[in-house]
XYZ file of C-alpha atoms in Angstrom:
455
model
C 74.909 -23.554 131.049
C 77.575 -20.872 131.581
C 77.674 -18.145 128.889
C 80.377 -15.491 129.113
C 81.004 -12.360 127.059
C 84.572 -12.203 125.757
C 86.499 -9.444 124.058
C 86.414 -9.572 120.255
C 89.464 -11.154 118.654
C 89.230 -8.899 115.580
C 92.276 -6.691 115.146
C 91.826 -3.084 116.218
C 92.885 -0.507 113.653
C 95.666 1.810 114.818
C 94.209 5.277 115.291
C 96.331 7.856 113.489
C 96.025 11.652 113.210
C 93.696 11.525 110.200
C 91.934 8.180 110.751
C 88.555 9.962 110.889
C 88.868 11.462 107.346
C 86.684 9.405 104.983
C 86.290 11.902 102.100
C 85.570 15.599 101.470
C 81.967 15.518 102.801
C 80.261 17.082 99.771
C 76.700 16.895 98.433
C 76.205 15.549 94.847
C 75.840 19.218 93.775
C 79.371 19.921 95.130
C 78.258 21.956 98.176
C 80.082 21.211 101.447
C 78.056 19.689 104.315
C 78.737 21.363 107.713
C 79.982 18.174 109.353
C 80.527 15.121 107.147
C 83.136 12.441 106.247
C 85.239 13.474 109.276
C 85.448 17.141 108.212
C 84.223 20.126 110.221
C 84.147 23.609 108.656
C 86.586 24.657 105.877
C 83.598 24.723 103.478
C 85.193 26.873 100.742
C 88.421 24.833 100.767
C 86.481 21.528 100.566
C 84.300 22.785 97.689
C 87.426 23.932 95.814
C 89.042 20.521 96.438
C 85.826 18.852 95.187
C 86.164 20.702 91.855
C 89.773 19.483 91.626
C 88.577 15.871 92.165
C 86.035 16.291 89.312
C 88.761 17.673 87.017
C 91.082 14.757 87.879
C 88.318 12.225 87.139
C 87.622 13.910 83.784
C 91.408 13.935 83.054
C 91.430 17.727 82.675
C 94.045 18.546 85.290
C 97.146 16.559 84.287
C 100.297 18.649 84.633
C 98.652 21.257 86.839
C 99.471 21.988 90.454
C 97.547 22.991 93.550
C 98.752 24.756 96.710
C 97.042 24.308 100.091
C 98.080 27.308 102.201
C 97.034 28.130 105.748
C 98.138 28.341 109.400
C 99.298 25.169 111.222
C 96.489 22.811 112.293
C 93.859 24.018 109.795
C 93.416 20.729 107.905
C 95.751 20.962 104.877
C 96.959 17.361 105.093
C 93.383 16.258 105.873
C 92.209 17.961 102.634
C 94.847 16.097 100.604
C 93.806 12.788 102.210
C 90.147 13.667 101.551
C 90.995 14.144 97.852
C 92.738 10.728 97.772
C 89.703 9.064 99.456
C 87.334 10.640 96.900
C 89.497 9.436 93.990
C 89.434 5.819 95.230
C 92.056 3.070 95.332
C 92.497 2.806 91.543
C 94.070 6.293 91.265
C 97.701 6.401 92.542
C 98.271 8.746 95.528
C 101.893 9.347 96.500
C 102.536 11.439 99.655
C 105.969 12.850 100.515
C 107.517 15.588 102.675
C 109.778 18.347 101.294
C 112.734 17.247 103.456
C 112.746 13.735 101.886
C 114.722 15.041 98.888
C 117.872 15.603 100.966
C 119.706 12.270 100.764
C 123.419 11.446 100.753
C 122.840 8.556 98.307
C 120.563 10.027 95.615
C 120.269 13.427 93.892
C 117.379 15.696 94.964
C 115.937 15.775 91.460
C 116.073 11.963 91.286
C 113.952 11.656 94.475
C 111.396 14.087 92.992
C 111.278 12.253 89.641
C 110.905 8.884 91.403
C 107.877 10.194 93.309
C 106.488 11.775 90.108
C 106.645 8.339 88.446
C 105.052 6.642 91.474
C 102.060 8.970 91.045
C 101.407 7.981 87.406
C 99.489 4.749 86.926
C 99.183 2.500 83.899
C 96.176 0.205 83.500
C 97.255 -2.630 81.193
C 94.626 -4.878 79.567
C 95.924 -8.203 78.261
C 94.175 -11.144 76.601
C 95.833 -14.220 78.069
C 95.252 -17.900 77.486
C 94.217 -19.410 80.818
C 92.979 -22.680 82.251
C 90.103 -21.968 84.637
C 87.805 -24.191 86.673
C 87.028 -25.981 89.923
C 89.800 -28.302 91.126
C 88.527 -31.903 91.073
C 91.908 -33.628 91.450
C 95.320 -32.589 92.761
C 97.890 -35.401 92.622
C 101.637 -34.679 92.856
C 103.906 -37.027 90.857
C 106.931 -38.196 92.830
C 110.232 -39.039 91.137
C 113.554 -40.367 92.402
C 115.706 -37.619 93.877
C 118.498 -36.402 91.545
C 120.937 -36.284 94.455
C 120.293 -39.959 95.249
C 119.449 -41.398 98.651
C 116.026 -42.408 99.896
C 114.288 -39.028 99.475
C 111.877 -38.360 96.616
C 111.200 -35.073 94.832
C 108.096 -33.696 93.118
C 108.471 -34.082 89.346
C 105.102 -32.607 88.420
C 101.420 -32.516 89.319
C 98.230 -33.842 87.721
C 95.310 -31.462 88.202
C 91.655 -31.884 87.183
C 89.649 -28.737 86.350
C 85.855 -28.629 85.887
C 83.599 -25.938 84.354
C 79.908 -25.866 83.382
C 80.804 -27.173 79.873
C 83.193 -29.983 80.808
C 86.323 -31.211 82.601
C 90.020 -31.467 81.691
C 93.018 -33.187 83.240
C 96.366 -31.358 83.009
C 99.930 -32.403 83.765
C 101.882 -29.409 85.108
C 105.522 -28.729 86.015
C 106.864 -28.954 89.571
C 107.266 -25.127 89.738
C 103.481 -24.740 89.234
C 102.913 -27.233 92.082
C 104.925 -24.888 94.346
C 102.673 -21.992 93.233
C 99.560 -24.104 94.026
C 100.911 -24.795 97.527
C 101.643 -21.059 98.077
C 98.071 -20.151 97.057
C 96.798 -22.930 99.428
C 94.782 -24.544 96.633
C 92.676 -27.588 97.611
C 90.098 -29.777 95.860
C 86.886 -27.735 95.501
C 88.650 -24.370 94.942
C 88.115 -22.300 91.781
C 91.448 -21.272 90.234
C 92.946 -20.054 86.991
C 96.415 -20.834 85.598
C 98.097 -18.650 82.959
C 99.259 -20.852 80.066
C 102.418 -18.815 79.212
C 103.802 -17.866 82.630
C 102.293 -20.646 84.771
C 101.058 -18.074 87.324
C 98.303 -19.441 89.595
C 95.455 -17.373 91.077
C 92.959 -18.780 93.587
C 89.591 -17.083 92.954
C 87.680 -18.679 95.866
C 85.825 -21.786 97.001
C 83.234 -23.327 94.671
C 79.665 -22.469 95.770
C 78.827 -26.212 95.589
C 80.548 -26.441 99.002
C 78.694 -23.432 100.471
C 76.438 -25.614 102.662
C 79.301 -27.349 104.466
C 80.119 -26.110 107.962
C 83.424 -24.250 107.954
C 84.879 -22.127 110.749
C 86.835 -20.026 108.246
C 84.928 -17.241 106.457
C 85.292 -18.392 102.825
C 84.476 -16.480 99.654
C 82.264 -18.740 97.570
C 82.244 -18.258 93.784
C 80.103 -19.891 91.062
C 81.445 -22.627 88.788
C 83.144 -20.936 85.770
C 81.224 -20.938 82.475
C 82.620 -21.983 79.091
C 85.536 -24.351 78.398
C 88.431 -25.044 80.780
C 90.908 -23.536 78.264
C 89.919 -20.008 77.197
C 91.172 -16.519 76.449
C 90.545 -14.083 79.305
C 91.056 -10.296 79.595
C 93.243 -9.573 82.608
C 93.592 -5.975 83.889
C 96.748 -5.027 85.807
C 97.448 -1.701 87.544
C 101.113 -0.648 87.722
C 102.917 2.662 88.182
C 105.641 4.014 85.891
C 108.097 3.703 88.808
C 107.317 -0.047 89.016
C 108.268 -0.355 85.327
C 111.438 1.751 85.880
C 112.534 -0.375 88.857
C 111.805 -3.686 87.070
C 113.863 -2.673 84.010
C 116.691 -1.015 85.980
C 117.392 -4.206 87.920
C 119.666 -6.371 85.733
C 118.575 -10.020 85.767
C 122.160 -11.357 85.607
C 123.317 -14.864 84.856
C 123.871 -17.876 87.087
C 127.690 -17.707 86.913
C 129.710 -16.708 89.970
C 130.676 -13.245 88.617
C 127.013 -12.267 88.026
C 125.992 -13.464 91.486
C 128.866 -11.554 93.126
C 127.922 -8.415 91.164
C 124.325 -8.630 92.402
C 125.471 -9.064 96.026
C 127.822 -6.069 95.867
C 125.285 -3.831 94.143
C 124.125 -0.938 96.418
C 120.549 -1.029 97.661
C 119.593 2.358 96.194
C 120.429 3.030 92.550
C 119.519 5.935 90.303
C 117.443 5.177 87.226
C 118.873 6.902 84.141
C 116.925 9.355 81.968
C 117.717 7.182 78.937
C 115.950 4.190 80.524
C 112.934 6.342 81.444
C 112.694 7.672 77.870
C 112.747 4.103 76.505
C 109.993 3.082 78.959
C 107.964 6.181 77.961
C 108.240 5.091 74.286
C 106.999 1.581 75.122
C 104.159 3.002 77.287
C 103.096 5.409 74.513
C 103.121 2.468 72.103
C 100.784 0.500 74.394
C 98.487 3.537 74.755
C 98.339 4.086 70.967
C 97.479 0.405 70.407
C 94.691 0.656 73.001
C 96.120 -2.111 75.222
C 96.919 0.313 78.060
C 95.395 3.416 79.626
C 97.295 6.162 81.462
C 95.922 7.032 84.919
C 97.405 10.359 86.161
C 97.459 10.165 89.972
C 98.236 12.661 92.721
C 101.651 13.603 94.139
C 101.243 15.337 97.520
C 104.307 17.322 98.712
C 103.840 18.508 102.298
C 106.098 21.243 103.790
C 106.954 22.426 100.249
C 108.929 25.411 101.665
C 111.666 22.867 102.563
C 112.570 22.512 98.862
C 115.364 24.679 97.395
C 115.823 26.548 94.074
C 117.234 23.476 92.324
C 114.088 21.492 93.192
C 111.723 24.347 92.220
C 113.368 24.826 88.811
C 113.125 21.066 88.239
C 109.398 21.108 89.212
C 108.785 23.848 86.614
C 110.101 21.530 83.903
C 108.501 18.346 85.259
C 105.013 19.940 85.343
C 105.287 20.645 81.584
C 106.020 16.978 80.774
C 103.420 15.000 78.780
C 103.572 12.302 81.476
C 102.880 14.355 84.591
C 100.607 13.712 87.603
C 98.477 16.238 89.492
C 100.762 17.843 92.104
C 99.388 19.143 95.426
C 101.677 21.285 97.582
C 101.000 22.234 101.211
C 102.688 24.867 103.379
C 102.032 26.825 106.591
C 104.606 29.569 105.868
C 103.872 33.206 105.061
C 106.413 35.465 103.324
C 109.806 33.886 103.938
C 113.143 33.063 102.300
C 113.286 30.578 99.440
C 115.610 27.919 100.873
C 119.244 28.400 99.842
C 118.734 32.028 98.668
C 118.343 35.548 100.134
C 115.146 36.028 98.109
C 111.887 36.595 99.997
C 108.763 35.094 98.429
C 105.168 34.194 99.500
C 105.082 30.709 101.120
C 108.821 30.268 100.399
C 108.028 29.374 96.749
C 109.546 31.291 93.774
C 107.075 33.599 91.987
C 107.448 31.841 88.599
C 106.241 28.544 90.145
C 103.491 30.308 92.148
C 102.074 31.547 88.818
C 101.414 27.933 87.816
C 99.533 27.093 91.033
C 95.867 27.209 91.956
C 95.864 28.259 95.627
C 93.311 26.944 98.181
C 93.342 28.767 101.515
C 92.415 27.147 104.842
C 91.090 29.294 107.722
C 91.500 29.038 111.502
C 88.677 27.156 113.245
C 86.104 28.988 115.381
C 85.285 27.956 119.018
C 82.203 25.876 118.013
C 84.184 24.070 115.257
C 87.047 23.256 117.675
C 84.548 21.611 120.074
C 82.969 19.638 117.193
C 86.391 18.381 116.060
C 87.338 17.367 119.627
C 84.025 15.496 120.024
C 84.697 13.710 116.714
C 88.232 12.723 117.775
C 86.947 11.450 121.135
C 84.389 9.317 119.260
C 87.107 7.880 116.946
C 89.352 7.088 119.939
C 86.317 5.596 121.808
C 86.661 8.046 124.722
C 83.777 9.494 126.770
C 83.639 13.164 127.840
C 80.910 15.102 129.606
C 79.722 18.492 128.259
C 81.718 20.527 130.822
C 85.037 18.813 130.023
C 84.431 19.141 126.257
C 83.802 22.898 126.637
C 86.954 23.236 128.800
C 88.996 21.325 126.194
C 87.596 23.660 123.523
C 88.886 26.660 125.534
C 92.341 25.018 125.678
C 92.210 24.523 121.889
C 91.401 28.202 121.326
C 94.010 29.405 123.812
C 96.895 27.163 122.662
C 96.207 25.057 119.543
C 93.773 22.421 118.317
C 96.586 19.852 118.031
C 97.554 20.341 121.695
C 93.916 19.893 122.794
C 93.617 16.647 120.769
C 96.858 15.353 122.315
C 95.448 15.830 125.839
C 92.561 13.388 125.209
C 94.524 10.139 125.649
C 96.437 11.115 128.848
C 93.175 12.492 130.343
C 91.443 9.133 129.700
C 94.272 7.301 131.535
C 93.991 9.719 134.496
C 90.202 9.137 134.558
C 90.730 5.335 134.666
C 93.276 5.744 137.489
C 90.548 7.655 139.376
C 88.129 4.764 138.767
C 86.018 6.326 135.997
C 85.433 5.635 132.293
C 84.254 9.195 131.570
C 86.740 12.086 131.349
C 85.893 14.969 133.710
C 87.146 18.565 133.905
C 89.343 17.680 136.925
C 91.207 15.057 134.836
C 91.918 17.623 132.114
C 93.126 20.188 134.674
C 95.507 17.586 136.124
C 96.876 16.745 132.642
C 97.207 20.474 131.761
C 99.377 20.979 134.831
C 101.684 18.158 133.645
C 102.063 19.148 129.969
C 102.894 22.568 128.527
C 101.754 23.747 125.101
C 104.114 25.560 122.676
C 102.900 29.086 123.604
C 103.249 28.494 127.384
C 106.706 26.986 126.876
C 107.826 29.990 124.767
C 106.525 32.422 127.437
C 108.363 30.475 130.157
C 111.614 30.678 128.154
C 111.152 34.419 127.743
C 110.494 34.975 131.467
C 113.401 32.771 132.603
C 115.835 33.540 129.796
C 118.810 34.054 132.135
C 118.516 30.433 133.417
C 119.011 28.897 129.945
C 122.070 28.722 127.712
C 121.582 30.836 124.582
């Protein structure tokens, strides 16, 4: 018998800059662990971010803002991603860059408001009448085609549903049959159908079929309890921007003028303040009735110094709104001009907005921390380095920048493979260093050979 090892067919995840960040790496007491959840160092900043996470969870930080300030490559974006990981998937996290507001189609303030609304979630609880059970029968009913000819069309579908208490046979419309086909529903699946909308949801395969041999990894669920027809609480998570977009898009009629109007409509349209105010009224009504719960999320604005005075004055007002998310700014600038003015200000942010911010400072990494981060990145990228090459790469990180040292890992691994090795050695790194310049070396070269360049 011939047994061979083959490469796994599972999809490999694309490794991005912050793939290794899994959280803030804090103890239950809130103290930062030296090296945890992909973080190395920055203990004070992580502990401060941990307090922010606690405040967000307790809903005590809505309408407040946070500024992450520090030199380039000190983990500001990583901290913001760590906060989003700690909050979980149910809390909206909307990242954007300061330069995104400059569009020829939409006003700057409109882009900011759209992102503000994306970062505010609404958890809607509805009691809906549903038909739920295991599919025992699925028979489409064929009728003569309306257009004539020999073809036949689906006029409806007869479906049998079974629960612990009993069974029911239902006759459904042809549109619901299309939904059943889309969900890939087969006999033996557990499904539920909404009585009002006809929406179909496949829950999984009935656990009565769990013993059968199946190559596909199925999720087996128990047979539903109670009657086939029942009232069920369904929880839906939407953002305020989803509601804005759904109501801003006119449904239109089926006549030719309506269809032409929809085709000629531009792709990007501004949502009016009047529409947003109406949606806010409806949302507040839901909240007061207890059928919905507001979930303030996080809006992360990186490179905040790219915003101008118009944007900053708008942010001042937006932060005071009753429906406002937690806003996290990040910048690597010191004292510089506020964009579009001659006014100097710390971090390029006007002083009146700075007064509203809680500022978290990130520090430069020490030599030992740089080596730890490089070892962590090598592990994430599944690369092998010996101790000597790791120490040499740490020196490069201290001399130039941590980002440059991280970027040398992948080319060094290719050079090592070309030399017939899996492990990266110091010689491979030296060869790669000779090929690629870092920002400081390039600037020095420009200064030394200034007369050879056009300036």
